[in-house]
PDB file of C-alpha atoms in Angstrom:
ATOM      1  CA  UNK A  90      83.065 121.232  84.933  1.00 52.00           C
ATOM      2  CA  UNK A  91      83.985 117.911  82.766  1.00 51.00           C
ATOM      3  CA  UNK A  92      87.410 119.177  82.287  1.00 50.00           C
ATOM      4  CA  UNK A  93      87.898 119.883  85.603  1.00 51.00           C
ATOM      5  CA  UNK A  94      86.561 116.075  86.468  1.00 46.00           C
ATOM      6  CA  UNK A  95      88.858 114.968  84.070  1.00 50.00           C
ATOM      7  CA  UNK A  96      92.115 116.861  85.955  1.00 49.00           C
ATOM      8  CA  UNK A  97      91.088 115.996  88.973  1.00 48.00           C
ATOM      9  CA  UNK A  98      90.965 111.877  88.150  1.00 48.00           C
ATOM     10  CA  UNK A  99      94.307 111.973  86.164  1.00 48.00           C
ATOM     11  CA  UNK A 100      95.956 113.646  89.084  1.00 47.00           C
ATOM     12  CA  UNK A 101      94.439 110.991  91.562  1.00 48.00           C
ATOM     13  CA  UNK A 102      95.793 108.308  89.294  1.00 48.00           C
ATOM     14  CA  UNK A 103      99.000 110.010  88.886  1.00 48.00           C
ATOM     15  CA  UNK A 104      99.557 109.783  92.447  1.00 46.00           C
ATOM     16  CA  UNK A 105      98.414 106.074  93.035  1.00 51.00           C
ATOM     17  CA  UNK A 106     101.341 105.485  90.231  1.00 51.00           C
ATOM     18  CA  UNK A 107     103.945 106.561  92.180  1.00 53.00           C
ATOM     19  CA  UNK A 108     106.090 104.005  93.040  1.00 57.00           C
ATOM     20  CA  UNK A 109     107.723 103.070  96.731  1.00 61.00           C
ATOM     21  CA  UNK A 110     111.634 103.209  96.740  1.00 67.00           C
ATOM     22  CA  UNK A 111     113.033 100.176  98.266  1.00 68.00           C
ATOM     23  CA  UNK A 112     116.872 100.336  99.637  1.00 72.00           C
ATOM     24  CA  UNK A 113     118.538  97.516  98.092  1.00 79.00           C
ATOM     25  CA  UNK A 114     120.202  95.288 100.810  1.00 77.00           C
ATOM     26  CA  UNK A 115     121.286  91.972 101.396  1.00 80.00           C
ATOM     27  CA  UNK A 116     117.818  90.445 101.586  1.00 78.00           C
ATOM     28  CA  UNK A 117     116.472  92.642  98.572  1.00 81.00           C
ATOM     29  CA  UNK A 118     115.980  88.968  96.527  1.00 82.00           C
ATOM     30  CA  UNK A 119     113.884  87.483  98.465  1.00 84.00           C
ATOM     31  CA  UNK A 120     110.592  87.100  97.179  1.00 85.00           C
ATOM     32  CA  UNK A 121     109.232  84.044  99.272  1.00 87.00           C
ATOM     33  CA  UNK A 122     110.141  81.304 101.590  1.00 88.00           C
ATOM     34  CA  UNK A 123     110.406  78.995  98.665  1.00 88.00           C
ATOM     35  CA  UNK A 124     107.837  75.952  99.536  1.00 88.00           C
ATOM     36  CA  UNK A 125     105.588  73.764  97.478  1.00 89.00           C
ATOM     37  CA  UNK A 126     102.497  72.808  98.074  1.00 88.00           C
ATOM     38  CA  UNK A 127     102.751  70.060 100.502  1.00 88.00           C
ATOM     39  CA  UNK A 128     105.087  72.554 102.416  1.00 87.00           C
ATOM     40  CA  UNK A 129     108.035  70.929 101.415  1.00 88.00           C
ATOM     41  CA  UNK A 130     111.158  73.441 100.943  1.00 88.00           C
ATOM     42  CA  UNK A 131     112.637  73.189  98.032  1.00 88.00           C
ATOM     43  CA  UNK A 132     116.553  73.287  97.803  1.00 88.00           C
ATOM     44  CA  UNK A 133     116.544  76.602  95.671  1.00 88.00           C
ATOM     45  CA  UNK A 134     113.948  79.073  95.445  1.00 87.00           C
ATOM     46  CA  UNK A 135     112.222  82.325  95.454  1.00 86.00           C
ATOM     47  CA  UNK A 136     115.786  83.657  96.736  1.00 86.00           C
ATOM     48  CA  UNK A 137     116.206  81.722  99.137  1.00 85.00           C
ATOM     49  CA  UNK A 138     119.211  78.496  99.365  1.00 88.00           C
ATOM     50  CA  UNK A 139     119.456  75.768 102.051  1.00 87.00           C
ATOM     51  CA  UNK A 140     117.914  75.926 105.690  1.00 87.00           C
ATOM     52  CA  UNK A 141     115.327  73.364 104.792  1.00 89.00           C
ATOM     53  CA  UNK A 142     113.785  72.485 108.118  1.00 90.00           C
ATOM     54  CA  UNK A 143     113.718  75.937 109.105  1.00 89.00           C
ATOM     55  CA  UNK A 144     111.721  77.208 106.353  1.00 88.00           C
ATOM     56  CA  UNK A 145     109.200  74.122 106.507  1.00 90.00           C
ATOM     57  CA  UNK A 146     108.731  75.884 110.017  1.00 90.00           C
ATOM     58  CA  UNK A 147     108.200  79.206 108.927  1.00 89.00           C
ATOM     59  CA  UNK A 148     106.152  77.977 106.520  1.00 89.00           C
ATOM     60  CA  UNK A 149     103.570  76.199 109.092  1.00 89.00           C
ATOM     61  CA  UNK A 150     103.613  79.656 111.323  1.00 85.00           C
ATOM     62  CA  UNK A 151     103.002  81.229 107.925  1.00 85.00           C
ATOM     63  CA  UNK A 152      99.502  78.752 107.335  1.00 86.00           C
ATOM     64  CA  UNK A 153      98.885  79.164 111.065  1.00 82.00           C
ATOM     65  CA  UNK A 154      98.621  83.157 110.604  1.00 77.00           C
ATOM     66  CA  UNK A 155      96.700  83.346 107.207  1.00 80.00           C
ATOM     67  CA  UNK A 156      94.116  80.801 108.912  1.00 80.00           C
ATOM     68  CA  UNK A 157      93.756  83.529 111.928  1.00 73.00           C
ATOM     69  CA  UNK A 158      95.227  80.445 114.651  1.00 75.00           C
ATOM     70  CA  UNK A 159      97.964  82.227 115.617  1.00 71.00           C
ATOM     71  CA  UNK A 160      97.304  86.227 115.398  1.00 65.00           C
ATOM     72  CA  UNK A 161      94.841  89.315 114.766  1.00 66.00           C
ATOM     73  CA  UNK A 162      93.066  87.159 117.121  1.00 71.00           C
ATOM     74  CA  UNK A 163      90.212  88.622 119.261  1.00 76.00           C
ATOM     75  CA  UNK A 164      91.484  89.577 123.132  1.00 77.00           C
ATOM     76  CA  UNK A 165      91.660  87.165 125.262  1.00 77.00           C
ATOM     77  CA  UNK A 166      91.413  84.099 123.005  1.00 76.00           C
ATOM     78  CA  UNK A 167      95.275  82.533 124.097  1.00 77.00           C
ATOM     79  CA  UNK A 168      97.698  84.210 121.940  1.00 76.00           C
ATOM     80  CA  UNK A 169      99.659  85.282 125.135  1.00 77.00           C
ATOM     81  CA  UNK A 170      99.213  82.066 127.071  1.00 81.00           C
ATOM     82  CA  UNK A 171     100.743  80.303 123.931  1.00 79.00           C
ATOM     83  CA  UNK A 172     103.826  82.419 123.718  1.00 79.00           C
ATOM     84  CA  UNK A 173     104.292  82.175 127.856  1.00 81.00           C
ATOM     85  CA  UNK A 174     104.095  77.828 127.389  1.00 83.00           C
ATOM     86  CA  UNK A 175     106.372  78.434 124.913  1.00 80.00           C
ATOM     87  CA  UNK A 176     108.655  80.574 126.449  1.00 81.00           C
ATOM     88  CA  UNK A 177     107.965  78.164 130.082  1.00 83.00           C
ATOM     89  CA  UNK A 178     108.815  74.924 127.789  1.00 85.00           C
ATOM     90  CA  UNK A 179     112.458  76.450 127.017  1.00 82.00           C
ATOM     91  CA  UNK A 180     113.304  77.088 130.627  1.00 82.00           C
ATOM     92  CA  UNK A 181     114.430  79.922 133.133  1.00 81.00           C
ATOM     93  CA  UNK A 182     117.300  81.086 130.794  1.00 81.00           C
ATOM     94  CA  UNK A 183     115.659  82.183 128.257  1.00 83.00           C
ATOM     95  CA  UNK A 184     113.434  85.222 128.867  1.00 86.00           C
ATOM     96  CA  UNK A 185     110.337  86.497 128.352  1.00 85.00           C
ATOM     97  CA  UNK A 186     108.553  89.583 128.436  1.00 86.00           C
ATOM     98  CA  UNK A 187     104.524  90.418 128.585  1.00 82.00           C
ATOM     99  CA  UNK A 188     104.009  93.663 127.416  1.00 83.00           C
ATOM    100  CA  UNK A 189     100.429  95.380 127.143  1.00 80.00           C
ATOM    101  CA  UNK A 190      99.594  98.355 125.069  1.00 81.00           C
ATOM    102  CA  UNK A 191      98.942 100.375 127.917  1.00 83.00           C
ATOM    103  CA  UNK A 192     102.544 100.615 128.794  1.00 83.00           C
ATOM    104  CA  UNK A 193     103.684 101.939 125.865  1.00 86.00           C
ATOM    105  CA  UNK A 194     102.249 105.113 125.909  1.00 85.00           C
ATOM    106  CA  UNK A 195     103.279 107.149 129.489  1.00 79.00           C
ATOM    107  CA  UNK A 196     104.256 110.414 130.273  1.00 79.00           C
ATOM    108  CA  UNK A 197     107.811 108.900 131.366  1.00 83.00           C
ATOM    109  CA  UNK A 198     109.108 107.067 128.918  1.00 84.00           C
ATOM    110  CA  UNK A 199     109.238 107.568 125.059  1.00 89.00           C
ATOM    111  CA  UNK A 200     107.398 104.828 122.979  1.00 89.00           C
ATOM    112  CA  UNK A 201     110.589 104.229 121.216  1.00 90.00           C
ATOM    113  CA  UNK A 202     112.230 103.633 124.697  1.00 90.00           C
ATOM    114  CA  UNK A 203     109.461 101.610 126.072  1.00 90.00           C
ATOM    115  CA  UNK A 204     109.842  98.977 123.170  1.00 91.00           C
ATOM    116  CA  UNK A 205     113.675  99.333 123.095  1.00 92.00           C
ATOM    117  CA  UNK A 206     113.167  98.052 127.090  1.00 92.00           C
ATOM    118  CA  UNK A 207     110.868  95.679 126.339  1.00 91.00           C
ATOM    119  CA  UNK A 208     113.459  94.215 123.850  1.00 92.00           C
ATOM    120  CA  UNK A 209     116.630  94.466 125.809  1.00 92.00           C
ATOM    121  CA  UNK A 210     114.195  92.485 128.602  1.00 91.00           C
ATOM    122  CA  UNK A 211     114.004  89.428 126.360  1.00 90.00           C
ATOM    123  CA  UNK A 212     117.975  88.804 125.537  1.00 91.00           C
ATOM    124  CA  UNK A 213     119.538  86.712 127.606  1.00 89.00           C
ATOM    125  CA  UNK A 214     123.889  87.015 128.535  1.00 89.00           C
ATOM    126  CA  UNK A 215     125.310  83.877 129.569  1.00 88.00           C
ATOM    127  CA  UNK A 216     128.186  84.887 131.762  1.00 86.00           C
ATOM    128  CA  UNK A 217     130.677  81.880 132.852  1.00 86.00           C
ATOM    129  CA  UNK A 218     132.276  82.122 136.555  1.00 80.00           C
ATOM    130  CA  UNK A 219     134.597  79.653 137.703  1.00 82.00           C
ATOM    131  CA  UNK A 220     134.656  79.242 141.537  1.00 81.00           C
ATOM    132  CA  UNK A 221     136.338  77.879 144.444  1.00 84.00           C
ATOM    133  CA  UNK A 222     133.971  76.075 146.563  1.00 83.00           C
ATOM    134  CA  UNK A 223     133.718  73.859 149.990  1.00 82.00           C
ATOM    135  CA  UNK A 224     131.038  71.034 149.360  1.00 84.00           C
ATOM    136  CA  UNK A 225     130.706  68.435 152.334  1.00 83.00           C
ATOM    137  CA  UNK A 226     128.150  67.251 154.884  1.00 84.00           C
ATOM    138  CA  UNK A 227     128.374  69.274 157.945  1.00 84.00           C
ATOM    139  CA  UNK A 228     129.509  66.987 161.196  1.00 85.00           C
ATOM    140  CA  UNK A 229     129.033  69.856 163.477  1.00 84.00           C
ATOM    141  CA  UNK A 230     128.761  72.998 164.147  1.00 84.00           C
ATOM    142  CA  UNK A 231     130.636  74.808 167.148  1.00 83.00           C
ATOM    143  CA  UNK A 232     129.994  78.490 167.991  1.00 82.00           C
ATOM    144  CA  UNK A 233     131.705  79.794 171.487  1.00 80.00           C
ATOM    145  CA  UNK A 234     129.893  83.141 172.230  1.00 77.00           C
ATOM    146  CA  UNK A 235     131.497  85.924 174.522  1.00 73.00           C
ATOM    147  CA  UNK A 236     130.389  86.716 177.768  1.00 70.00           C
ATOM    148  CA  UNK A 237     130.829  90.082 177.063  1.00 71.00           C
ATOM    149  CA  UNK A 238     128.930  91.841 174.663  1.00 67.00           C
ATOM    150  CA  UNK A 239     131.997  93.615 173.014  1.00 68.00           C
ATOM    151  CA  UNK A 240     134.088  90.453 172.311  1.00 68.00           C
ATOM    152  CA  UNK A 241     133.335  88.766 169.084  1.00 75.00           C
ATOM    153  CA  UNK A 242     132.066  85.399 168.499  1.00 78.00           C
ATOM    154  CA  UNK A 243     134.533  82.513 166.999  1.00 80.00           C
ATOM    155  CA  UNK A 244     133.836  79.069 166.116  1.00 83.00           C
ATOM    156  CA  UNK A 245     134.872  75.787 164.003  1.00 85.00           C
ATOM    157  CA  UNK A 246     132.979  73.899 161.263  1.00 84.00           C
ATOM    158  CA  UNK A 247     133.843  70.301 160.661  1.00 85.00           C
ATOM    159  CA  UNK A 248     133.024  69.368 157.278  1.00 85.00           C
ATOM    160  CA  UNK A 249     133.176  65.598 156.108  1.00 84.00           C
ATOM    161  CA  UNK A 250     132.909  63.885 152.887  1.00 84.00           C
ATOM    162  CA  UNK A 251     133.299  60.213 151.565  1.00 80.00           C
ATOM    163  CA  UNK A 252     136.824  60.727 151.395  1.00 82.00           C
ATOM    164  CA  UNK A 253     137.852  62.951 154.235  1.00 82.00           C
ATOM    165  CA  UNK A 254     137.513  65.001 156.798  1.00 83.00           C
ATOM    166  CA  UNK A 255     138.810  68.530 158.185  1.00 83.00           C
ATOM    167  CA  UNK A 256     137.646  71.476 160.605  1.00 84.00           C
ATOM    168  CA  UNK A 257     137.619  75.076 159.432  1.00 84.00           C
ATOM    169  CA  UNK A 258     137.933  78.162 161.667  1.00 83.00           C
ATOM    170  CA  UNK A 259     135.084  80.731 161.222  1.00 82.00           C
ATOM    171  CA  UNK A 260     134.956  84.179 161.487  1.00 80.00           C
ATOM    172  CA  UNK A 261     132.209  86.935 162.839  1.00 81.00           C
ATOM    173  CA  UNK A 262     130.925  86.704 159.000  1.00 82.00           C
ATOM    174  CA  UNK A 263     130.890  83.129 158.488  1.00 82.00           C
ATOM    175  CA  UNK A 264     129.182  82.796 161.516  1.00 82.00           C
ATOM    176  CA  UNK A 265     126.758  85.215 161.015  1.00 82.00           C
ATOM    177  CA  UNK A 266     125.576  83.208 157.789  1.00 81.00           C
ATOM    178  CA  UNK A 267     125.823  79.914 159.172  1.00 82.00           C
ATOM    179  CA  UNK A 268     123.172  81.068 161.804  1.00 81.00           C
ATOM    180  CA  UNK A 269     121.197  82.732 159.310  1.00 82.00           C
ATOM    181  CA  UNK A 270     121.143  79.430 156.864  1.00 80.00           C
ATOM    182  CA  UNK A 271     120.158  77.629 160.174  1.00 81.00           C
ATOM    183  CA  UNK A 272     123.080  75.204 159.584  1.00 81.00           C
ATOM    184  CA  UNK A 273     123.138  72.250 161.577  1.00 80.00           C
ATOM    185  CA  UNK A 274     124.641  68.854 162.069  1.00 82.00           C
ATOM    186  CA  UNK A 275     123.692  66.227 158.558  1.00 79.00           C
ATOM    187  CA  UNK A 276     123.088  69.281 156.384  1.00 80.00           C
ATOM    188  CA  UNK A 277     124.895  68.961 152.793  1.00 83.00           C
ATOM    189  CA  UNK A 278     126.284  72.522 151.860  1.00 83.00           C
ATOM    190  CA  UNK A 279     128.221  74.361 149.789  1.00 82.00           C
ATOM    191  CA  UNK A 280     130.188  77.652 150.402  1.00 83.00           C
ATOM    192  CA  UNK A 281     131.494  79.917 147.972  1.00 81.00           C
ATOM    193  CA  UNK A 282     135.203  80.706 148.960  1.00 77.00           C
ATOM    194  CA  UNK A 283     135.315  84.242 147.421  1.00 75.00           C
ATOM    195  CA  UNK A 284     131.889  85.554 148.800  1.00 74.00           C
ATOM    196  CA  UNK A 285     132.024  83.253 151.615  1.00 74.00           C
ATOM    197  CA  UNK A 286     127.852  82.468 150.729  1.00 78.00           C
ATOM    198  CA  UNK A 287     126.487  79.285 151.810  1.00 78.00           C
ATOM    199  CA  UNK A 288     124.153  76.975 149.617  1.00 76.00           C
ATOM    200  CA  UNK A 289     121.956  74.493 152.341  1.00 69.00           C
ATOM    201  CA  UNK A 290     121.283  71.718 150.086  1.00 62.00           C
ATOM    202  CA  UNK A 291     119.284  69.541 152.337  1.00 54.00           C
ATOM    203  CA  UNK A 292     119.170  66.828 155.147  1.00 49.00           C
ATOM    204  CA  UNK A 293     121.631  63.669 154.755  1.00 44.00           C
ATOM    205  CA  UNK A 294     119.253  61.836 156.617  1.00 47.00           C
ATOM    206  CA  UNK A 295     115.293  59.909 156.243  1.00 47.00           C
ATOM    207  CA  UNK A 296     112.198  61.187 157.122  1.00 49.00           C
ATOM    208  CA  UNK A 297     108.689  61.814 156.088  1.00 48.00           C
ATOM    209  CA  UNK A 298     109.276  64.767 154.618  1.00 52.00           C
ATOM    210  CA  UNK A 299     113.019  65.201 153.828  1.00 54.00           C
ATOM    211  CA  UNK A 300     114.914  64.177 150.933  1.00 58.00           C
ATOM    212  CA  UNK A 301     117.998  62.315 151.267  1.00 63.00           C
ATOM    213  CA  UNK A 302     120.856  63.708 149.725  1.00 65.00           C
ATOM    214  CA  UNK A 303     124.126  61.492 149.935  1.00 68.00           C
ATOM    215  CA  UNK A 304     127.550  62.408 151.569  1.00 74.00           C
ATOM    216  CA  UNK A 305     129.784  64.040 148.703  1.00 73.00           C
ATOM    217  CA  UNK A 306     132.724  62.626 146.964  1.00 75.00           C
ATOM    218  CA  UNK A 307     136.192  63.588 146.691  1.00 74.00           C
ATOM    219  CA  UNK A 308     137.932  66.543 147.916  1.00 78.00           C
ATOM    220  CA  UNK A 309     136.307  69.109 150.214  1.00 79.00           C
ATOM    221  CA  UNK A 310     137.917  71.936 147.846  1.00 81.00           C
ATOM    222  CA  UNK A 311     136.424  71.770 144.215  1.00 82.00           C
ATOM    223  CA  UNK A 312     136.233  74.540 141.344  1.00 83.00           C
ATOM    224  CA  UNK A 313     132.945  74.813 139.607  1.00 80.00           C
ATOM    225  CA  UNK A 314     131.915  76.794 136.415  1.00 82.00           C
ATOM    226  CA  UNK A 315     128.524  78.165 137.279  1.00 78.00           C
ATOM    227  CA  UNK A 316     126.783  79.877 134.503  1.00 83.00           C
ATOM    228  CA  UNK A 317     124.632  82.841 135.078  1.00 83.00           C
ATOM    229  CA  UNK A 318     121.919  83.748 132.560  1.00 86.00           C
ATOM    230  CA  UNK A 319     121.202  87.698 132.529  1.00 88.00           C
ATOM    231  CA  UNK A 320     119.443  90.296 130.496  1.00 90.00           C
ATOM    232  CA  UNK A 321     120.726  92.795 128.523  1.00 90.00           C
ATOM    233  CA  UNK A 322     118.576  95.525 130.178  1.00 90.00           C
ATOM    234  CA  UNK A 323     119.862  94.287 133.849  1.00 88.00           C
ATOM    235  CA  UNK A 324     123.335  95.104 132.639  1.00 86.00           C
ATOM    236  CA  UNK A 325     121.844  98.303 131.495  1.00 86.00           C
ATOM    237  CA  UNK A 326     120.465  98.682 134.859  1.00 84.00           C
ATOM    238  CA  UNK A 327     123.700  98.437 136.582  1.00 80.00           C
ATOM    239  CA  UNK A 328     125.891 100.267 134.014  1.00 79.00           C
ATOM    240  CA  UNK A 329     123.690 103.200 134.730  1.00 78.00           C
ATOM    241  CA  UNK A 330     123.965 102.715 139.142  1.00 70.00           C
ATOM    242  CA  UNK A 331     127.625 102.435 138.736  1.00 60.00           C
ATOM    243  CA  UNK A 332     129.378 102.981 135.941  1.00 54.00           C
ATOM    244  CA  UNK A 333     132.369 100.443 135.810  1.00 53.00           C
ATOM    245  CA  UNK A 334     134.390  98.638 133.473  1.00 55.00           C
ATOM    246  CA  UNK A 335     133.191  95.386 132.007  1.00 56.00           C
ATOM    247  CA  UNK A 336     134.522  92.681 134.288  1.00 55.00           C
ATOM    248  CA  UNK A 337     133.428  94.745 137.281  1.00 57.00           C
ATOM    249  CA  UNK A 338     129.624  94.889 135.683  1.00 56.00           C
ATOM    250  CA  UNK A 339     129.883  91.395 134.831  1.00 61.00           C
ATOM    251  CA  UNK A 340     130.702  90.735 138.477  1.00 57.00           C
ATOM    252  CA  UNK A 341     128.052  92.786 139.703  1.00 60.00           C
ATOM    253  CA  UNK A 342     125.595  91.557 137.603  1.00 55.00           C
ATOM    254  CA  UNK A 343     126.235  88.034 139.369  1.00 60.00           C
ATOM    255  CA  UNK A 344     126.098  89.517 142.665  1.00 54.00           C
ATOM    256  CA  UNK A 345     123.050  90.484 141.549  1.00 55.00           C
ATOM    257  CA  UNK A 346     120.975  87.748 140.427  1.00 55.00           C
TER     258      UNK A 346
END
């Protein structure tokens, strides 16, 4: 019965030596963020060369988690309220997904999916359009509507700015948005020439409770570069609807948003 003590203990401790293999890669030397003390990086070590500042960072989330401030924190004591001001603080382009455990596991969707998702979700596509637009201050507005109910409506717009002045013919579409926009006489709007959409800015006049916006400048006719911020799993969203080349998904990915 000693003996077989005695094999039984080697053979635990012969497994506990056996050793982890480790693929060798390009991060394989790094043993350590290479800070002092005080925090301080230094210029080379434990592997790692340069990126001063961001390492000093690391290093303070790296304090932050051995102290228990900033996770394997109880439920409900902030860590998800932190990482939302955080995400709030570095605007509307850059998103942000809340995830709970609960959503991971469903009859649905594979875990490995569900995280993939969650991932895609947070990267952000900055797509760069460069349109025609009409910007001006509408004078007025004149719709002539049929007195039959077959014939179709026509009208004219009469768009000003600082500069100049001209009167644009509209059409059953144009129309159609102008009265769903509620355009009216002192509005300040903009109209996309390809789409034909129209962006109300506000009222060129003073009230109580109406911001002044002032007549534009320039040239009625201008070309903008509007960037459109979108995530990588609304692309795969779309890709999957309609399968299309990549300008035509990048163009319905605008349309989209």
């Amino acid at each position: 019965q000693p003996a077989q003590l005695q094999t039984s203990a080697s053979a635990v401790q012969e497994v506990r030596e056996i050793t982890r293999i480790e693929r060798i890669g390009a991060h394989s030397h790094i043993r350590g963020l290479g800070l002092d003390d005080g925090l301080n990086a230094r210029q080379t070590s434990h592997g790692m060369v340069g990126q001063l500042h961001a390492r000093r960072s690391a290093g303070l989330i790296l304090e932050m988690i051995r102290e228990g401030k900033i996770a394997g924190r109880a439920p409900g004591t902030g860590k998800t309220a932190i990482a939302m001001g955080m995400a709030q603080a570095l605007g509307q382009d850059t998103p942000f997904t809340a995830i709970a455990g609960s959503e991971i596991y469903s009859l649905e969707m594979s875990k490995t999916e569900a995280l993939t998702q969650a991932f895609r979700k947070s990267i952000g596509v900055r797509i760069k359009e460069e349109t025609e637009i009409i910007e001006g201050e509408v004078v007025e507005v004149q719709i002539d509507r049929p007195a039959t109910a077959s014939g179709a409506k026509v009208g004219k717009l009469t768009l000003k700015t600082t500069e100049m002045e001209t009167i644009y013919d509209l059409g059953q579409k144009m129309i159609e948005s102008l009265t769903k926009e509620k355009v009216q006489a002192g509005d300040v709007v903009t109209i996309d020439k390809a789409s034909g959409r129209i962006s109300p800015r506000d009222y060129d006049a003073t009230g109580g409770q109406t911001k002044f916006v002032q007549c534009p400048e320039g040239e009625l006719q201008k070309r903008k570069e509007v960037v459109h911020t979108v995530t990588l799993h609304e692309i795969d969203v779309i890709n999957s609807r309609t399968p299309k080349d990549f300008l035509a998904l990048c163009l319905a990915a605008i349309l989209a948003r």
